[in-house]
Amino acid sequence: MSERRGFRRQYGAHPAHLLLLVAAAAVAGWAVLQWLHAPTPVRLLVWFGAAVVGHDLIAFPIYSGLDRLLIRVIAGTSGSDAAATISRWRRAAINHIRFPVLLSGVLLLMWYPLIFKRSNGVYFAASGQHQSRYLGNYLLAVALLFGGSLLIFLLRLARAAGRSRSGASPPGTTPPASTETPAGHEKNQP
């Protein structure tokens, strides 16, 4: 029992977590092998290495920097603790921008050869269709994502404003304690 506690203290989670993580990595590795038609181990390591370098050294600093810039712009502060000092609604506004940006980025990553017409000959040979519609469809999807996120944010703001006008306390706050006694209950007097 003490060995498990020592492991948990060192690792930071239950040993089953590590087992599940290793199993998930094995399944992912198997899927990649199937997807790449059983490549050599060297080719597989190069592919994973390029993915790690591409994400950790190139993509992560870019989107982390853009996220910090977004926080600073919306929070209106330039300090390093801008994320800790912003209000609930400013944080919601940031998240309503992050969500469509994330989905738009994933769509672009998945469909960029078709969006930017990088595989026109192969696509036409396989489907008999041209790629001309993908850029317009992608831009429409991005507009719908941002428009839907804006609409949801505005509805949330209107709902919160309606609550505050009706006298109800806004979410996340507690109403002040009443000093009056309820009707029919009188204070005991000595």
CSV table of N, CA, C and O in Angstrom, one decimal, residues 37-105:
chain,number,residue,atom,x,y,z
A,37,HIS,N,0.5,2.4,-43.8
A,37,HIS,CA,0.8,1.1,-44.5
A,37,HIS,C,2.1,0.4,-44.0
A,37,HIS,O,3.0,0.1,-44.8
A,38,ALA,N,2.2,0.3,-42.7
A,38,ALA,CA,3.3,-0.4,-42.1
A,38,ALA,C,4.7,0.1,-42.5
A,38,ALA,O,5.4,-0.6,-43.1
A,39,PRO,N,5.0,1.3,-42.1
A,39,PRO,CA,6.3,1.9,-42.5
A,39,PRO,C,7.4,1.3,-41.6
A,39,PRO,O,7.1,0.6,-40.7
A,40,THR,N,8.6,1.6,-42.0
A,40,THR,CA,9.7,1.2,-41.2
A,40,THR,C,9.7,2.0,-39.9
A,40,THR,O,9.2,3.1,-39.8
A,41,PRO,N,10.3,1.4,-38.8
A,41,PRO,CA,10.3,2.1,-37.6
A,41,PRO,C,11.0,3.5,-37.7
A,41,PRO,O,10.7,4.4,-37.0
A,42,VAL,N,12.1,3.5,-38.5
A,42,VAL,CA,12.8,4.8,-38.7
A,42,VAL,C,11.9,5.9,-39.3
A,42,VAL,O,11.8,7.0,-38.8
A,43,ARG,N,11.1,5.5,-40.3
A,43,ARG,CA,10.2,6.4,-40.9
A,43,ARG,C,9.1,6.9,-39.9
A,43,ARG,O,8.7,8.1,-39.9
A,44,LEU,N,8.6,6.0,-39.1
A,44,LEU,CA,7.6,6.3,-38.1
A,44,LEU,C,8.2,7.3,-37.1
A,44,LEU,O,7.6,8.3,-36.7
A,45,LEU,N,9.4,7.1,-36.6
A,45,LEU,CA,10.1,8.0,-35.7
A,45,LEU,C,10.3,9.3,-36.3
A,45,LEU,O,10.1,10.4,-35.6
A,46,VAL,N,10.7,9.4,-37.5
A,46,VAL,CA,10.9,10.7,-38.2
A,46,VAL,C,9.6,11.4,-38.3
A,46,VAL,O,9.5,12.6,-38.0
A,47,TRP,N,8.5,10.7,-38.6
A,47,TRP,CA,7.2,11.3,-38.7
A,47,TRP,C,6.7,11.9,-37.4
A,47,TRP,O,6.3,13.0,-37.3
A,48,PHE,N,6.9,11.1,-36.3
A,48,PHE,CA,6.5,11.6,-35.0
A,48,PHE,C,7.4,12.7,-34.5
A,48,PHE,O,6.9,13.7,-33.9
A,49,GLY,N,8.7,12.6,-34.8
A,49,GLY,CA,9.6,13.7,-34.5
A,49,GLY,C,9.2,15.0,-35.2
A,49,GLY,O,9.2,16.1,-34.6
A,50,ALA,N,8.9,14.9,-36.5
A,50,ALA,CA,8.5,16.1,-37.2
A,50,ALA,C,7.2,16.7,-36.6
A,50,ALA,O,7.0,17.9,-36.5
A,51,ALA,N,6.3,15.8,-36.2
A,51,ALA,CA,5.0,16.3,-35.6
A,51,ALA,C,5.3,17.0,-34.3
A,51,ALA,O,4.7,18.0,-34.0
A,52,VAL,N,6.2,16.4,-33.5
A,52,VAL,CA,6.5,17.1,-32.2
A,52,VAL,C,7.2,18.4,-32.4
A,52,VAL,O,6.9,19.4,-31.8
A,53,VAL,N,8.2,18.4,-33.3
A,53,VAL,CA,8.9,19.6,-33.6
A,53,VAL,C,8.0,20.7,-34.2
A,53,VAL,O,8.0,21.8,-33.8
A,54,GLY,N,7.1,20.2,-35.1
A,54,GLY,CA,6.2,21.2,-35.8
A,54,GLY,C,5.2,21.8,-34.8
A,54,GLY,O,4.9,23.0,-34.9
A,55,HIS,N,4.7,21.0,-33.8
A,55,HIS,CA,3.8,21.5,-32.8
A,55,HIS,C,4.5,22.3,-31.7
A,55,HIS,O,4.3,23.4,-31.5
A,56,ASP,N,5.4,21.6,-31.0
A,56,ASP,CA,6.0,22.2,-29.8
A,56,ASP,C,7.0,23.3,-30.1
A,56,ASP,O,7.0,24.3,-29.3
A,57,LEU,N,7.7,23.3,-31.2
A,57,LEU,CA,8.6,24.4,-31.5
A,57,LEU,C,8.1,25.5,-32.4
A,57,LEU,O,8.6,26.6,-32.4
A,58,ILE,N,7.0,25.2,-33.2
A,58,ILE,CA,6.5,26.2,-34.1
A,58,ILE,C,5.1,26.6,-33.8
A,58,ILE,O,4.8,27.8,-33.5
A,59,ALA,N,4.2,25.7,-33.8
A,59,ALA,CA,2.8,26.0,-33.6
A,59,ALA,C,2.4,26.5,-32.2
A,59,ALA,O,1.7,27.5,-32.0
A,60,PHE,N,2.9,25.8,-31.2
A,60,PHE,CA,2.6,26.1,-29.8
A,60,PHE,C,3.0,27.5,-29.5
A,60,PHE,O,2.2,28.3,-28.9
A,61,PRO,N,4.2,28.0,-29.7
A,61,PRO,CA,4.6,29.4,-29.4
A,61,PRO,C,3.7,30.4,-30.2
A,61,PRO,O,3.4,31.4,-29.6
A,62,ILE,N,3.3,30.0,-31.4
A,62,ILE,CA,2.5,31.0,-32.2
A,62,ILE,C,1.1,31.1,-31.6
A,62,ILE,O,0.7,32.2,-31.3
A,63,TYR,N,0.4,30.0,-31.3
A,63,TYR,CA,-0.9,30.2,-30.8
A,63,TYR,C,-1.0,30.5,-29.4
A,63,TYR,O,-1.9,31.2,-28.9
A,64,SER,N,0.1,30.2,-28.6
A,64,SER,CA,0.1,30.7,-27.2
A,64,SER,C,0.3,32.2,-27.2
A,64,SER,O,-0.3,32.9,-26.4
A,65,GLY,N,1.2,32.7,-28.0
A,65,GLY,CA,1.4,34.2,-28.1
A,65,GLY,C,0.2,34.9,-28.6
A,65,GLY,O,-0.2,36.0,-28.0
A,66,LEU,N,-0.5,34.4,-29.6
A,66,LEU,CA,-1.8,35.0,-30.0
A,66,LEU,C,-2.8,35.0,-28.9
A,66,LEU,O,-3.6,35.9,-28.8
A,67,ASP,N,-2.9,33.9,-28.1
A,67,ASP,CA,-3.8,33.8,-27.0
A,67,ASP,C,-3.5,34.9,-26.0
A,67,ASP,O,-4.4,35.5,-25.4
A,68,ARG,N,-2.2,35.0,-25.6
A,68,ARG,CA,-1.9,36.0,-24.7
A,68,ARG,C,-2.2,37.4,-25.2
A,68,ARG,O,-2.6,38.3,-24.4
A,69,LEU,N,-2.0,37.7,-26.5
A,69,LEU,CA,-2.3,39.0,-27.1
A,69,LEU,C,-3.8,39.2,-27.0
A,69,LEU,O,-4.3,40.3,-26.6
A,70,LEU,N,-4.6,38.2,-27.2
A,70,LEU,CA,-6.1,38.3,-27.1
A,70,LEU,C,-6.5,38.7,-25.7
A,70,LEU,O,-7.3,39.5,-25.5
A,71,ILE,N,-5.9,38.0,-24.7
A,71,ILE,CA,-6.2,38.3,-23.3
A,71,ILE,C,-5.8,39.7,-23.0
A,71,ILE,O,-6.6,40.4,-22.3
A,72,ARG,N,-4.7,40.1,-23.4
A,72,ARG,CA,-4.3,41.5,-23.1
A,72,ARG,C,-5.2,42.6,-23.8
A,72,ARG,O,-5.5,43.6,-23.2
A,73,VAL,N,-5.6,42.3,-25.0
A,73,VAL,CA,-6.5,43.2,-25.7
A,73,VAL,C,-7.8,43.3,-25.0
A,73,VAL,O,-8.3,44.4,-24.8
A,74,ILE,N,-8.4,42.2,-24.7
A,74,ILE,CA,-9.7,42.2,-24.1
A,74,ILE,C,-9.7,42.6,-22.6
A,74,ILE,O,-10.6,43.3,-22.2
A,75,ALA,N,-8.7,42.2,-21.9
A,75,ALA,CA,-8.6,42.6,-20.5
A,75,ALA,C,-8.2,44.0,-20.3
A,75,ALA,O,-8.5,44.6,-19.3
A,76,GLY,N,-7.5,44.6,-21.3
A,76,GLY,CA,-7.2,46.0,-21.3
A,76,GLY,C,-6.0,46.3,-20.4
A,76,GLY,O,-5.7,47.4,-20.0
A,77,THR,N,-5.3,45.2,-20.0
A,77,THR,CA,-4.0,45.4,-19.2
A,77,THR,C,-2.9,44.8,-19.9
A,77,THR,O,-3.0,44.0,-20.8
A,78,SER,N,-1.7,45.3,-19.6
A,78,SER,CA,-0.5,44.8,-20.3
A,78,SER,C,0.4,44.0,-19.3
A,78,SER,O,1.5,43.6,-19.7
A,79,GLY,N,-0.1,43.8,-18.1
A,79,GLY,CA,0.7,43.0,-17.1
A,79,GLY,C,0.7,41.6,-17.4
A,79,GLY,O,-0.1,41.0,-18.1
A,80,SER,N,1.7,40.9,-16.7
A,80,SER,CA,1.8,39.4,-17.0
A,80,SER,C,0.6,38.7,-16.3
A,80,SER,O,0.4,37.5,-16.6
A,81,ASP,N,0.0,39.3,-15.3
A,81,ASP,CA,-1.1,38.6,-14.6
A,81,ASP,C,-2.5,39.1,-15.1
A,81,ASP,O,-3.5,39.1,-14.4
A,82,ALA,N,-2.6,39.4,-16.4
A,82,ALA,CA,-3.8,39.9,-17.0
A,82,ALA,C,-4.9,38.9,-16.9
A,82,ALA,O,-6.1,39.2,-16.7
A,83,ALA,N,-4.5,37.6,-17.1
A,83,ALA,CA,-5.5,36.5,-17.1
A,83,ALA,C,-6.2,36.4,-15.7
A,83,ALA,O,-7.3,36.0,-15.6
A,84,ALA,N,-5.5,36.7,-14.7
A,84,ALA,CA,-6.0,36.5,-13.3
A,84,ALA,C,-6.9,37.7,-12.9
A,84,ALA,O,-7.7,37.6,-12.0
A,85,THR,N,-6.8,38.8,-13.6
A,85,THR,CA,-7.5,40.0,-13.1
A,85,THR,C,-8.7,40.4,-14.0
A,85,THR,O,-9.3,41.4,-13.7
A,86,ILE,N,-9.1,39.6,-14.9
A,86,ILE,CA,-10.2,39.9,-15.8
A,86,ILE,C,-11.5,39.5,-15.2
A,86,ILE,O,-11.6,38.5,-14.5
A,87,SER,N,-12.5,40.2,-15.6
A,87,SER,CA,-13.9,39.9,-15.1
A,87,SER,C,-14.5,38.7,-15.7
A,87,SER,O,-13.9,38.2,-16.7
A,88,ARG,N,-15.6,38.2,-15.2
A,88,ARG,CA,-16.2,37.0,-15.7
A,88,ARG,C,-16.7,37.2,-17.2
A,88,ARG,O,-16.5,36.3,-18.0
A,89,TRP,N,-17.2,38.4,-17.5
A,89,TRP,CA,-17.7,38.6,-18.9
A,89,TRP,C,-16.6,38.8,-19.9
A,89,TRP,O,-16.7,38.4,-21.0
A,90,ARG,N,-15.5,39.3,-19.4
A,90,ARG,CA,-14.4,39.4,-20.3
A,90,ARG,C,-13.8,38.1,-20.6
A,90,ARG,O,-13.4,37.8,-21.7
A,91,ARG,N,-13.7,37.2,-19.6
A,91,ARG,CA,-13.3,35.9,-19.8
A,91,ARG,C,-14.2,35.1,-20.7
A,91,ARG,O,-13.7,34.4,-21.6
A,92,ALA,N,-15.5,35.3,-20.6
A,92,ALA,CA,-16.5,34.7,-21.5
A,92,ALA,C,-16.2,35.2,-22.9
A,92,ALA,O,-16.3,34.4,-23.8
A,93,ALA,N,-16.0,36.4,-23.1
A,93,ALA,CA,-15.7,37.0,-24.4
A,93,ALA,C,-14.5,36.3,-25.0
A,93,ALA,O,-14.5,36.0,-26.2
A,94,ILE,N,-13.4,36.1,-24.2
A,94,ILE,CA,-12.2,35.5,-24.7
A,94,ILE,C,-12.6,34.1,-25.2
A,94,ILE,O,-12.1,33.6,-26.2
A,95,ASN,N,-13.3,33.4,-24.4
A,95,ASN,CA,-13.7,32.0,-24.7
A,95,ASN,C,-14.6,31.9,-25.9
A,95,ASN,O,-14.5,30.9,-26.7
A,96,HIS,N,-15.4,32.9,-26.1
A,96,HIS,CA,-16.3,32.9,-27.3
A,96,HIS,C,-15.5,33.3,-28.5
A,96,HIS,O,-16.0,33.2,-29.7
A,97,ILE,N,-14.3,33.8,-28.4
A,97,ILE,CA,-13.4,34.0,-29.5
A,97,ILE,C,-12.5,32.7,-29.7
A,97,ILE,O,-12.3,32.3,-30.9
A,98,ARG,N,-12.0,32.2,-28.6
A,98,ARG,CA,-11.2,31.0,-28.7
A,98,ARG,C,-11.9,29.8,-29.4
A,98,ARG,O,-11.2,29.1,-30.2
A,99,PHE,N,-13.1,29.6,-29.1
A,99,PHE,CA,-13.8,28.4,-29.6
A,99,PHE,C,-13.9,28.4,-31.2
A,99,PHE,O,-13.5,27.4,-31.8
A,100,PRO,N,-14.4,29.5,-31.8
A,100,PRO,CA,-14.5,29.4,-33.2
A,100,PRO,C,-13.1,29.5,-33.9
A,100,PRO,O,-12.9,28.9,-35.0
A,101,VAL,N,-12.1,30.1,-33.2
A,101,VAL,CA,-10.8,30.1,-33.8
A,101,VAL,C,-10.2,28.7,-33.8
A,101,VAL,O,-9.6,28.2,-34.8
A,102,LEU,N,-10.4,27.9,-32.7
A,102,LEU,CA,-9.9,26.6,-32.6
A,102,LEU,C,-10.6,25.7,-33.7
A,102,LEU,O,-9.9,24.9,-34.4
A,103,LEU,N,-11.9,25.7,-33.8
A,103,LEU,CA,-12.6,24.9,-34.8
A,103,LEU,C,-12.2,25.3,-36.2
A,103,LEU,O,-12.1,24.4,-37.0
A,104,SER,N,-12.1,26.6,-36.4
A,104,SER,CA,-11.6,27.0,-37.8
A,104,SER,C,-10.2,26.5,-38.1
A,104,SER,O,-10.0,26.1,-39.2
A,105,GLY,N,-9.4,26.5,-37.1
A,105,GLY,CA,-8.0,26.0,-37.3
A,105,GLY,C,-8.0,24.5,-37.6
A,105,GLY,O,-7.3,24.1,-38.4
